[in-house]
């Protein structure tokens, strides 16, 4: 009898019931309400900016609730996703080198085209060219949440593909931040991070099976990356690369594998705790004083167009061209309508887009609010239309 491989925690979240996605969306709605009601808006802002810790990184200043969520808690989410990607690359659907090409090609196009569209719309306005990278990255938390709401209506291969693309272009966004928006990189801290990662790789090579040395290494790596000036969430993906995975082709996962144990321990707290908390902390955009004139400003239109038009155009064109010229095939079991739906979802840009926007226009509150409006508009349009396209495609197949 053939033994089926059980679903990993992240994949179970993707293909199972929509509970986790519903919690995530509910948290985002609550954030929007809290940020816009006169009675709750001051409390919401005060909570996010509440100083709850010392200054652990000079560039960040005193730690606030918002910083703990975005720079610390979300590193655990990226660790979980990194573990899933490693599983796919080594012992899963992406183990074949030919299947790795597509996410990289798509992520590159999905970053370049939105940036070009932004520059075409807003680049000619003095001072706005600095925002070229704002629509470049896909928000993996929200994209995964939409897919979770769709459940079995979307092929698992397409869900894993979007997760891989989002990880690649988030890594690209972090590289952009380090090169284009980080005022200074602490080379000493960066060297310490490299040394920590090398030590974790050495533990792997020596077949250390205990979990705690890797988790300790992850904490140290996170702190070093934080001090370096690079966005700290990248430490999660880097740490995942060093955690051992016991190969078990075609059969259930080896329960003693460190990757297996860490992944299952993190799944519940991360997917049902950290991710909704992140949504609550980042989706609260104030709409007070909104006008049609504001919505037509080049910065707002450039970001929204980059996310909604640029992302779908770049992703869909890259998939079509890669298949047309024999470089890679689209995800198995997915029709072109479903591929288009996922290309739309790639335009959900919340987290990294807002973060890059803060770096691009740090001392201009007016532009900062316009960034939020552009990100919100492009992301909502991508999420709603992408969801509708995927649901319609599923109904036609059935």
mmCIF file of C-alpha atoms in Angstrom:
data_model
loop_
_atom_site.group_PDB
_atom_site.id
_atom_site.type_symbol
_atom_site.label_atom_id
_atom_site.label_comp_id
_atom_site.label_asym_id
_atom_site.label_seq_id
_atom_site.Cartn_x
_atom_site.Cartn_y
_atom_site.Cartn_z
ATOM 1 C CA UNK A 1 0.000 0.000 0.000
ATOM 2 C CA UNK A 2 1.297 3.473 -0.895
ATOM 3 C CA UNK A 3 1.838 5.691 2.108
ATOM 4 C CA UNK A 4 0.862 9.297 1.530
ATOM 5 C CA UNK A 5 2.965 12.063 2.898
ATOM 6 C CA UNK A 6 0.999 13.954 5.574
ATOM 7 C CA UNK A 7 0.461 17.674 5.184
ATOM 8 C CA UNK A 8 3.002 19.930 6.826
ATOM 9 C CA UNK A 9 1.504 22.532 9.206
ATOM 10 C CA UNK A 10 1.803 25.403 6.725
ATOM 11 C CA UNK A 11 0.362 23.355 3.884
ATOM 12 C CA UNK A 12 -2.453 22.137 6.119
ATOM 13 C CA UNK A 13 -3.204 25.802 6.779
ATOM 14 C CA UNK A 14 -3.228 26.434 3.027
ATOM 15 C CA UNK A 15 -5.393 23.496 1.898
ATOM 16 C CA UNK A 16 -7.571 22.980 4.952
ATOM 17 C CA UNK A 17 -10.433 24.903 6.466
ATOM 18 C CA UNK A 18 -10.449 28.672 6.172
ATOM 19 C CA UNK A 19 -10.374 29.254 9.937
ATOM 20 C CA UNK A 20 -6.884 30.712 9.991
ATOM 21 C CA UNK A 21 -7.610 32.937 7.001
ATOM 22 C CA UNK A 22 -10.856 34.121 8.585
ATOM 23 C CA UNK A 23 -9.034 35.073 11.797
ATOM 24 C CA UNK A 24 -6.455 36.999 9.764
ATOM 25 C CA UNK A 25 -9.060 38.927 7.778
ATOM 26 C CA UNK A 26 -11.072 39.643 10.911
ATOM 27 C CA UNK A 27 -7.979 41.120 12.560
ATOM 28 C CA UNK A 28 -7.443 43.411 9.557
ATOM 29 C CA UNK A 29 -11.070 44.604 9.638
ATOM 30 C CA UNK A 30 -10.882 45.271 13.380
ATOM 31 C CA UNK A 31 -7.705 47.287 12.804
ATOM 32 C CA UNK A 32 -9.401 49.447 10.162
ATOM 33 C CA UNK A 33 -12.352 50.090 12.487
ATOM 34 C CA UNK A 34 -10.097 50.865 15.450
ATOM 35 C CA UNK A 35 -8.005 53.296 13.396
ATOM 36 C CA UNK A 36 -11.015 55.245 12.155
ATOM 37 C CA UNK A 37 -13.510 55.467 15.030
ATOM 38 C CA UNK A 38 -13.001 58.695 17.021
ATOM 39 C CA UNK A 39 -13.272 56.833 20.320
ATOM 40 C CA UNK A 40 -10.761 54.087 19.481
ATOM 41 C CA UNK A 41 -8.253 55.720 17.113
ATOM 42 C CA UNK A 42 -6.169 57.405 19.870
ATOM 43 C CA UNK A 43 -6.128 54.170 21.885
ATOM 44 C CA UNK A 44 -5.084 52.151 18.826
ATOM 45 C CA UNK A 45 -2.206 54.528 18.007
ATOM 46 C CA UNK A 46 -1.108 54.725 21.649
ATOM 47 C CA UNK A 47 -1.070 50.920 21.901
ATOM 48 C CA UNK A 48 1.111 50.476 18.797
ATOM 49 C CA UNK A 49 3.585 53.154 19.928
ATOM 50 C CA UNK A 50 3.667 52.037 23.548
ATOM 51 C CA UNK A 51 7.301 51.719 24.620
ATOM 52 C CA UNK A 52 7.676 48.234 26.061
ATOM 53 C CA UNK A 53 11.390 47.612 26.084
ATOM 54 C CA UNK A 54 14.889 49.024 25.933
ATOM 55 C CA UNK A 55 16.749 50.211 22.863
ATOM 56 C CA UNK A 56 18.148 46.958 21.492
ATOM 57 C CA UNK A 57 19.067 48.435 18.092
ATOM 58 C CA UNK A 58 20.153 52.093 17.855
ATOM 59 C CA UNK A 59 18.543 52.497 14.429
ATOM 60 C CA UNK A 60 15.145 51.536 15.806
ATOM 61 C CA UNK A 61 15.223 53.415 19.100
ATOM 62 C CA UNK A 62 13.188 52.243 22.109
ATOM 63 C CA UNK A 63 11.185 49.113 21.328
ATOM 64 C CA UNK A 64 7.451 49.625 20.882
ATOM 65 C CA UNK A 65 4.616 47.125 20.521
ATOM 66 C CA UNK A 66 4.655 47.760 16.761
ATOM 67 C CA UNK A 67 8.385 47.060 16.496
ATOM 68 C CA UNK A 68 8.129 43.873 18.558
ATOM 69 C CA UNK A 69 5.401 42.594 16.243
ATOM 70 C CA UNK A 70 7.006 43.563 12.925
ATOM 71 C CA UNK A 71 10.679 42.983 13.685
ATOM 72 C CA UNK A 72 10.560 40.136 16.207
ATOM 73 C CA UNK A 73 7.327 38.143 16.103
ATOM 74 C CA UNK A 74 7.163 38.088 12.307
ATOM 75 C CA UNK A 75 10.655 36.588 12.191
ATOM 76 C CA UNK A 76 9.022 33.436 13.596
ATOM 77 C CA UNK A 77 6.497 33.469 10.766
ATOM 78 C CA UNK A 78 9.323 33.752 8.241
ATOM 79 C CA UNK A 79 11.099 30.906 10.032
ATOM 80 C CA UNK A 80 7.998 28.718 9.606
ATOM 81 C CA UNK A 81 7.660 29.639 5.941
ATOM 82 C CA UNK A 82 11.381 29.102 5.406
ATOM 83 C CA UNK A 83 11.070 25.603 6.856
ATOM 84 C CA UNK A 84 8.248 24.827 4.437
ATOM 85 C CA UNK A 85 10.215 26.187 1.482
ATOM 86 C CA UNK A 86 13.244 24.119 2.476
ATOM 87 C CA UNK A 87 11.043 21.041 2.676
ATOM 88 C CA UNK A 88 9.733 21.736 -0.819
ATOM 89 C CA UNK A 89 13.197 22.412 -2.237
ATOM 90 C CA UNK A 90 14.837 19.328 -0.754
ATOM 91 C CA UNK A 91 12.119 16.732 -0.268
ATOM 92 C CA UNK A 92 9.041 18.050 -2.045
ATOM 93 C CA UNK A 93 7.548 19.510 -5.197
ATOM 94 C CA UNK A 94 10.456 21.895 -5.794
ATOM 95 C CA UNK A 95 13.185 19.281 -5.342
ATOM 96 C CA UNK A 96 13.535 19.126 -9.118
ATOM 97 C CA UNK A 97 15.875 21.975 -10.208
ATOM 98 C CA UNK A 98 13.654 22.679 -13.212
ATOM 99 C CA UNK A 99 10.730 23.461 -10.900
ATOM 100 C CA UNK A 100 12.791 25.993 -8.959
ATOM 101 C CA UNK A 101 13.213 28.260 -11.942
ATOM 102 C CA UNK A 102 9.658 29.512 -12.156
ATOM 103 C CA UNK A 103 9.339 31.125 -8.694
ATOM 104 C CA UNK A 104 12.623 32.980 -9.191
ATOM 105 C CA UNK A 105 11.747 34.174 -12.698
ATOM 106 C CA UNK A 106 8.250 35.209 -11.613
ATOM 107 C CA UNK A 107 9.449 36.997 -8.481
ATOM 108 C CA UNK A 108 12.003 38.997 -10.496
ATOM 109 C CA UNK A 109 9.406 40.080 -13.059
ATOM 110 C CA UNK A 110 6.886 40.715 -10.297
ATOM 111 C CA UNK A 111 9.281 43.209 -8.721
ATOM 112 C CA UNK A 112 10.583 44.900 -11.868
ATOM 113 C CA UNK A 113 7.281 45.647 -13.636
ATOM 114 C CA UNK A 114 5.575 47.346 -10.620
ATOM 115 C CA UNK A 115 8.671 49.496 -10.084
ATOM 116 C CA UNK A 116 8.634 50.571 -13.748
ATOM 117 C CA UNK A 117 4.926 51.400 -13.617
ATOM 118 C CA UNK A 118 5.431 53.423 -10.444
ATOM 119 C CA UNK A 119 8.249 55.404 -12.046
ATOM 120 C CA UNK A 120 6.146 55.996 -15.168
ATOM 121 C CA UNK A 121 3.315 57.429 -13.053
ATOM 122 C CA UNK A 122 5.115 59.181 -10.186
ATOM 123 C CA UNK A 123 8.794 59.296 -11.111
ATOM 124 C CA UNK A 124 8.476 62.639 -12.876
ATOM 125 C CA UNK A 125 7.176 64.403 -9.762
ATOM 126 C CA UNK A 126 10.076 65.900 -7.791
ATOM 127 C CA UNK A 127 10.991 63.864 -4.743
ATOM 128 C CA UNK A 128 8.784 60.844 -5.493
ATOM 129 C CA UNK A 129 11.250 58.670 -7.437
ATOM 130 C CA UNK A 130 12.572 57.372 -4.090
ATOM 131 C CA UNK A 131 9.395 55.347 -3.701
ATOM 132 C CA UNK A 132 10.061 53.108 -6.705
ATOM 133 C CA UNK A 133 10.347 49.933 -4.592
ATOM 134 C CA UNK A 134 7.151 50.414 -2.561
ATOM 135 C CA UNK A 135 4.961 48.193 -4.806
ATOM 136 C CA UNK A 136 7.706 45.593 -5.329
ATOM 137 C CA UNK A 137 6.918 42.951 -2.692
ATOM 138 C CA UNK A 138 4.000 40.601 -2.056
ATOM 139 C CA UNK A 139 2.644 40.382 1.490
ATOM 140 C CA UNK A 140 2.840 36.667 2.159
ATOM 141 C CA UNK A 141 0.661 36.756 5.285
ATOM 142 C CA UNK A 142 -2.338 38.299 3.549
ATOM 143 C CA UNK A 143 -1.888 36.350 0.306
ATOM 144 C CA UNK A 144 -1.781 33.087 2.256
ATOM 145 C CA UNK A 145 -4.856 34.218 4.191
ATOM 146 C CA UNK A 146 -6.868 34.712 0.990
ATOM 147 C CA UNK A 147 -5.789 31.289 -0.255
ATOM 148 C CA UNK A 148 -6.807 29.745 3.065
ATOM 149 C CA UNK A 149 -10.287 31.248 2.664
ATOM 150 C CA UNK A 150 -10.554 29.544 -0.729
ATOM 151 C CA UNK A 151 -9.589 26.179 0.765
ATOM 152 C CA UNK A 152 -9.628 23.256 -1.675
ATOM 153 C CA UNK A 153 -10.857 25.457 -4.546
ATOM 154 C CA UNK A 154 -7.232 26.224 -5.406
ATOM 155 C CA UNK A 155 -4.728 23.450 -6.274
ATOM 156 C CA UNK A 156 -2.097 22.919 -3.533
ATOM 157 C CA UNK A 157 0.658 23.309 -6.150
ATOM 158 C CA UNK A 158 -0.522 26.848 -6.906
ATOM 159 C CA UNK A 159 -0.607 27.749 -3.206
ATOM 160 C CA UNK A 160 2.919 26.512 -2.600
ATOM 161 C CA UNK A 161 4.013 28.336 -5.772
ATOM 162 C CA UNK A 162 2.628 31.667 -4.517
ATOM 163 C CA UNK A 163 4.275 31.114 -1.139
ATOM 164 C CA UNK A 164 7.623 30.481 -2.855
ATOM 165 C CA UNK A 165 7.245 33.563 -5.082
ATOM 166 C CA UNK A 166 6.320 35.726 -2.083
ATOM 167 C CA UNK A 167 9.357 34.521 -0.154
ATOM 168 C CA UNK A 168 11.706 35.193 -3.081
ATOM 169 C CA UNK A 169 10.417 38.699 -3.685
ATOM 170 C CA UNK A 170 10.368 39.475 0.044
ATOM 171 C CA UNK A 171 14.029 38.500 0.084
ATOM 172 C CA UNK A 172 14.523 40.766 -2.907
ATOM 173 C CA UNK A 173 12.745 43.578 -1.078
ATOM 174 C CA UNK A 174 15.006 43.118 1.936
ATOM 175 C CA UNK A 175 18.029 43.329 -0.366
ATOM 176 C CA UNK A 176 16.614 46.543 -1.854
ATOM 177 C CA UNK A 177 16.127 47.963 1.633
ATOM 178 C CA UNK A 178 19.721 47.149 2.534
ATOM 179 C CA UNK A 179 21.134 48.648 -0.643
ATOM 180 C CA UNK A 180 18.804 51.561 -1.397
ATOM 181 C CA UNK A 181 17.072 52.574 1.812
ATOM 182 C CA UNK A 182 19.320 51.605 4.701
ATOM 183 C CA UNK A 183 21.288 54.728 5.704
ATOM 184 C CA UNK A 184 24.155 52.638 7.010
ATOM 185 C CA UNK A 185 24.912 48.951 7.410
ATOM 186 C CA UNK A 186 26.796 47.816 10.476
ATOM 187 C CA UNK A 187 29.459 45.569 8.946
ATOM 188 C CA UNK A 188 30.436 44.192 12.340
ATOM 189 C CA UNK A 189 26.882 43.057 13.064
ATOM 190 C CA UNK A 190 26.585 41.675 9.532
ATOM 191 C CA UNK A 191 29.791 39.689 10.047
ATOM 192 C CA UNK A 192 28.431 38.379 13.354
ATOM 193 C CA UNK A 193 25.243 37.288 11.597
ATOM 194 C CA UNK A 194 27.305 35.496 8.962
ATOM 195 C CA UNK A 195 29.335 33.749 11.661
ATOM 196 C CA UNK A 196 26.188 32.688 13.506
ATOM 197 C CA UNK A 197 24.676 31.257 10.345
ATOM 198 C CA UNK A 198 27.926 29.412 9.621
ATOM 199 C CA UNK A 199 27.867 27.926 13.133
ATOM 200 C CA UNK A 200 24.295 26.720 12.583
ATOM 201 C CA UNK A 201 25.326 25.171 9.268
ATOM 202 C CA UNK A 202 28.184 23.410 11.081
ATOM 203 C CA UNK A 203 25.708 21.932 13.575
ATOM 204 C CA UNK A 204 23.731 20.621 10.620
ATOM 205 C CA UNK A 205 26.815 19.106 8.976
ATOM 206 C CA UNK A 206 27.703 17.364 12.224
ATOM 207 C CA UNK A 207 24.165 15.932 12.381
ATOM 208 C CA UNK A 208 23.202 17.574 15.666
ATOM 209 C CA UNK A 209 19.612 16.434 16.185
ATOM 210 C CA UNK A 210 18.647 18.494 19.216
ATOM 211 C CA UNK A 211 16.310 21.408 18.533
ATOM 212 C CA UNK A 212 17.499 23.925 21.144
ATOM 213 C CA UNK A 213 20.932 24.754 19.574
ATOM 214 C CA UNK A 214 19.195 25.771 16.343
ATOM 215 C CA UNK A 215 16.575 27.873 18.119
ATOM 216 C CA UNK A 216 19.290 29.553 20.184
ATOM 217 C CA UNK A 217 21.196 30.215 16.967
ATOM 218 C CA UNK A 218 18.045 31.682 15.441
ATOM 219 C CA UNK A 219 17.674 34.164 18.330
ATOM 220 C CA UNK A 220 21.315 35.229 18.041
ATOM 221 C CA UNK A 221 21.037 35.493 14.259
ATOM 222 C CA UNK A 222 17.882 37.610 14.570
ATOM 223 C CA UNK A 223 19.612 40.006 16.952
ATOM 224 C CA UNK A 224 22.693 40.337 14.740
ATOM 225 C CA UNK A 225 20.576 40.987 11.641
ATOM 226 C CA UNK A 226 18.553 43.544 13.605
ATOM 227 C CA UNK A 227 21.737 45.364 14.625
ATOM 228 C CA UNK A 228 23.098 45.260 11.089
ATOM 229 C CA UNK A 229 20.357 47.552 9.792
ATOM 230 C CA UNK A 230 18.838 44.877 7.522
ATOM 231 C CA UNK A 231 15.206 44.001 8.203
ATOM 232 C CA UNK A 232 15.264 41.401 10.969
ATOM 233 C CA UNK A 233 12.614 39.071 9.528
ATOM 234 C CA UNK A 234 15.132 37.791 6.977
ATOM 235 C CA UNK A 235 16.812 35.987 9.891
ATOM 236 C CA UNK A 236 13.888 33.551 9.924
ATOM 237 C CA UNK A 237 14.448 32.411 6.351
ATOM 238 C CA UNK A 238 18.232 32.227 6.807
ATOM 239 C CA UNK A 239 17.888 30.183 9.999
ATOM 240 C CA UNK A 240 15.501 27.749 8.300
ATOM 241 C CA UNK A 241 18.177 26.966 5.714
ATOM 242 C CA UNK A 242 20.444 25.665 8.493
ATOM 243 C CA UNK A 243 17.926 23.401 10.259
ATOM 244 C CA UNK A 244 18.312 19.696 9.355
ATOM 245 C CA UNK A 245 15.643 17.849 7.408
ATOM 246 C CA UNK A 246 15.638 14.057 7.343
ATOM 247 C CA UNK A 247 14.808 12.915 3.829
ATOM 248 C CA UNK A 248 11.805 10.610 3.490
ATOM 249 C CA UNK A 249 10.846 10.510 -0.200
ATOM 250 C CA UNK A 250 7.327 9.225 -0.798
ATOM 251 C CA UNK A 251 6.607 8.371 2.843
ATOM 252 C CA UNK A 252 5.538 10.311 5.950
ATOM 253 C CA UNK A 253 7.999 12.730 7.488
ATOM 254 C CA UNK A 254 10.605 11.489 9.913
ATOM 255 C CA UNK A 255 9.225 12.603 13.324
ATOM 256 C CA UNK A 256 12.714 12.988 14.824
ATOM 257 C CA UNK A 257 13.815 15.478 12.174
ATOM 258 C CA UNK A 258 14.591 18.877 13.803
ATOM 259 C CA UNK A 259 12.786 20.627 10.964
ATOM 260 C CA UNK A 260 9.690 18.496 11.558
ATOM 261 C CA UNK A 261 9.641 19.171 15.309
ATOM 262 C CA UNK A 262 10.216 22.933 15.035
ATOM 263 C CA UNK A 263 7.669 23.308 12.259
ATOM 264 C CA UNK A 264 4.929 21.533 14.190
ATOM 265 C CA UNK A 265 5.707 23.409 17.399
ATOM 266 C CA UNK A 266 5.506 26.799 15.663
ATOM 267 C CA UNK A 267 2.464 26.193 13.452
ATOM 268 C CA UNK A 268 -0.381 26.911 15.880
ATOM 269 C CA UNK A 269 1.073 29.960 17.687
ATOM 270 C CA UNK A 270 2.318 31.536 14.450
ATOM 271 C CA UNK A 271 -0.629 30.957 12.119
ATOM 272 C CA UNK A 272 -3.357 31.674 14.658
ATOM 273 C CA UNK A 273 -1.544 34.151 16.885
ATOM 274 C CA UNK A 274 1.335 36.053 15.335
ATOM 275 C CA UNK A 275 -0.112 36.455 11.838
ATOM 276 C CA UNK A 276 -3.468 37.915 12.996
ATOM 277 C CA UNK A 277 -1.599 40.137 15.474
ATOM 278 C CA UNK A 278 0.529 41.390 12.617
ATOM 279 C CA UNK A 279 -2.591 42.151 10.586
ATOM 280 C CA UNK A 280 -4.086 44.091 13.491
ATOM 281 C CA UNK A 281 -0.915 46.159 13.890
ATOM 282 C CA UNK A 282 -0.447 47.005 10.201
ATOM 283 C CA UNK A 283 -3.860 47.194 8.551
ATOM 284 C CA UNK A 284 -5.154 50.170 10.570
ATOM 285 C CA UNK A 285 -5.016 52.974 8.000
ATOM 286 C CA UNK A 286 -6.808 56.197 8.929
ATOM 287 C CA UNK A 287 -9.242 57.444 6.287
ATOM 288 C CA UNK A 288 -9.991 60.754 7.985
ATOM 289 C CA UNK A 289 -9.755 63.718 5.608
ATOM 290 C CA UNK A 290 -9.795 61.490 2.521
ATOM 291 C CA UNK A 291 -10.758 63.292 -0.708
ATOM 292 C CA UNK A 292 -10.867 62.555 -4.440
ATOM 293 C CA UNK A 293 -8.018 65.009 -4.924
ATOM 294 C CA UNK A 294 -5.846 63.040 -2.524
ATOM 295 C CA UNK A 295 -6.666 59.775 -4.303
ATOM 296 C CA UNK A 296 -5.508 61.270 -7.620
ATOM 297 C CA UNK A 297 -2.055 62.294 -6.356
ATOM 298 C CA UNK A 298 0.810 60.690 -8.335
ATOM 299 C CA UNK A 299 2.180 58.873 -5.272
ATOM 300 C CA UNK A 300 -1.160 57.222 -4.476
ATOM 301 C CA UNK A 301 -1.867 56.304 -8.107
ATOM 302 C CA UNK A 302 1.700 55.112 -8.744
ATOM 303 C CA UNK A 303 1.696 52.729 -5.786
ATOM 304 C CA UNK A 304 -1.828 51.429 -6.414
ATOM 305 C CA UNK A 305 -1.138 50.915 -10.131
ATOM 306 C CA UNK A 306 2.190 49.256 -9.392
ATOM 307 C CA UNK A 307 0.566 46.758 -7.043
ATOM 308 C CA UNK A 308 -2.646 46.075 -8.938
ATOM 309 C CA UNK A 309 -1.531 46.421 -12.573
ATOM 310 C CA UNK A 310 2.212 45.872 -12.346
ATOM 311 C CA UNK A 311 2.183 42.766 -10.183
ATOM 312 C CA UNK A 312 -0.394 40.853 -12.210
ATOM 313 C CA UNK A 313 1.234 41.895 -15.484
ATOM 314 C CA UNK A 314 4.738 40.915 -14.366
ATOM 315 C CA UNK A 315 3.733 37.609 -12.775
ATOM 316 C CA UNK A 316 1.414 36.489 -15.577
ATOM 317 C CA UNK A 317 3.822 37.500 -18.356
ATOM 318 C CA UNK A 318 6.734 35.747 -16.635
ATOM 319 C CA UNK A 319 4.775 32.500 -16.277
ATOM 320 C CA UNK A 320 3.579 32.628 -19.899
ATOM 321 C CA UNK A 321 7.011 33.466 -21.303
ATOM 322 C CA UNK A 322 8.762 30.845 -19.158
ATOM 323 C CA UNK A 323 6.386 28.187 -20.431
ATOM 324 C CA UNK A 324 6.435 29.511 -24.011
ATOM 325 C CA UNK A 325 10.237 29.296 -24.241
ATOM 326 C CA UNK A 326 10.536 26.023 -22.329
ATOM 327 C CA UNK A 327 12.263 27.465 -19.260
ATOM 328 C CA UNK A 328 9.656 26.187 -16.808
ATOM 329 C CA UNK A 329 6.082 24.932 -16.637
ATOM 330 C CA UNK A 330 3.249 26.522 -14.728
ATOM 331 C CA UNK A 331 2.189 24.804 -11.477
ATOM 332 C CA UNK A 332 0.613 21.402 -12.055
ATOM 333 C CA UNK A 333 -3.149 21.096 -12.080
ATOM 334 C CA UNK A 334 -3.699 24.836 -12.518
ATOM 335 C CA UNK A 335 -5.533 26.429 -15.439
ATOM 336 C CA UNK A 336 -4.699 29.861 -16.799
ATOM 337 C CA UNK A 337 -7.661 31.467 -15.054
ATOM 338 C CA UNK A 338 -6.385 30.159 -11.728
ATOM 339 C CA UNK A 339 -2.877 31.338 -12.577
ATOM 340 C CA UNK A 340 -4.316 34.784 -13.299
ATOM 341 C CA UNK A 341 -6.089 34.772 -9.935
ATOM 342 C CA UNK A 342 -2.848 34.038 -8.132
ATOM 343 C CA UNK A 343 -1.097 36.753 -10.187
ATOM 344 C CA UNK A 344 -3.704 39.165 -8.846
ATOM 345 C CA UNK A 345 -3.100 38.035 -5.268
ATOM 346 C CA UNK A 346 0.591 38.802 -5.742
ATOM 347 C CA UNK A 347 -0.468 42.461 -5.760
ATOM 348 C CA UNK A 348 -1.296 42.359 -2.043
ATOM 349 C CA UNK A 349 1.587 44.417 -0.706
ATOM 350 C CA UNK A 350 0.762 45.470 2.863
ATOM 351 C CA UNK A 351 3.745 44.721 5.074
ATOM 352 C CA UNK A 352 6.874 45.360 3.110
ATOM 353 C CA UNK A 353 5.253 48.059 0.990
ATOM 354 C CA UNK A 354 4.331 50.068 4.079
ATOM 355 C CA UNK A 355 7.770 49.463 5.546
ATOM 356 C CA UNK A 356 9.573 50.640 2.402
ATOM 357 C CA UNK A 357 7.246 53.631 2.242
ATOM 358 C CA UNK A 358 8.323 54.686 5.727
ATOM 359 C CA UNK A 359 11.963 54.450 4.665
ATOM 360 C CA UNK A 360 11.401 56.283 1.381
ATOM 361 C CA UNK A 361 9.606 59.264 2.940
ATOM 362 C CA UNK A 362 10.599 59.286 6.630
ATOM 363 C CA UNK A 363 10.171 62.991 7.343
ATOM 364 C CA UNK A 364 7.042 63.815 5.359
ATOM 365 C CA UNK A 365 3.751 62.928 7.144
ATOM 366 C CA UNK A 366 1.645 63.905 4.120
ATOM 367 C CA UNK A 367 3.519 61.542 1.790
ATOM 368 C CA UNK A 368 3.463 58.848 4.492
ATOM 369 C CA UNK A 369 -0.354 58.964 4.521
ATOM 370 C CA UNK A 370 -0.460 58.872 0.728
ATOM 371 C CA UNK A 371 1.745 55.786 0.784
ATOM 372 C CA UNK A 372 -0.769 54.063 3.077
ATOM 373 C CA UNK A 373 -3.659 54.980 0.790
ATOM 374 C CA UNK A 374 -1.867 53.693 -2.299
ATOM 375 C CA UNK A 375 -0.866 50.453 -0.608
ATOM 376 C CA UNK A 376 -4.353 49.966 0.802
ATOM 377 C CA UNK A 377 -6.074 50.667 -2.528
ATOM 378 C CA UNK A 378 -3.824 48.444 -4.630
ATOM 379 C CA UNK A 379 -3.826 45.634 -2.091
ATOM 380 C CA UNK A 380 -7.603 45.587 -1.559
ATOM 381 C CA UNK A 381 -8.269 45.614 -5.309
ATOM 382 C CA UNK A 382 -5.791 42.761 -5.807
ATOM 383 C CA UNK A 383 -7.230 40.741 -2.924
ATOM 384 C CA UNK A 384 -10.912 41.155 -3.803
ATOM 385 C CA UNK A 385 -10.607 40.611 -7.560
ATOM 386 C CA UNK A 386 -8.061 37.815 -7.111
ATOM 387 C CA UNK A 387 -10.410 36.032 -4.704
ATOM 388 C CA UNK A 388 -13.347 36.424 -7.099
ATOM 389 C CA UNK A 389 -11.364 35.143 -10.093
ATOM 390 C CA UNK A 390 -10.153 32.056 -8.194
ATOM 391 C CA UNK A 391 -13.608 31.303 -6.828
ATOM 392 C CA UNK A 392 -15.160 31.684 -10.295
ATOM 393 C CA UNK A 393 -12.494 29.450 -11.816
ATOM 394 C CA UNK A 394 -13.213 26.769 -9.219
ATOM 395 C CA UNK A 395 -16.959 26.880 -9.885
ATOM 396 C CA UNK A 396 -16.364 26.409 -13.627
ATOM 397 C CA UNK A 397 -14.101 23.408 -13.021
ATOM 398 C CA UNK A 398 -16.709 21.782 -10.808
#
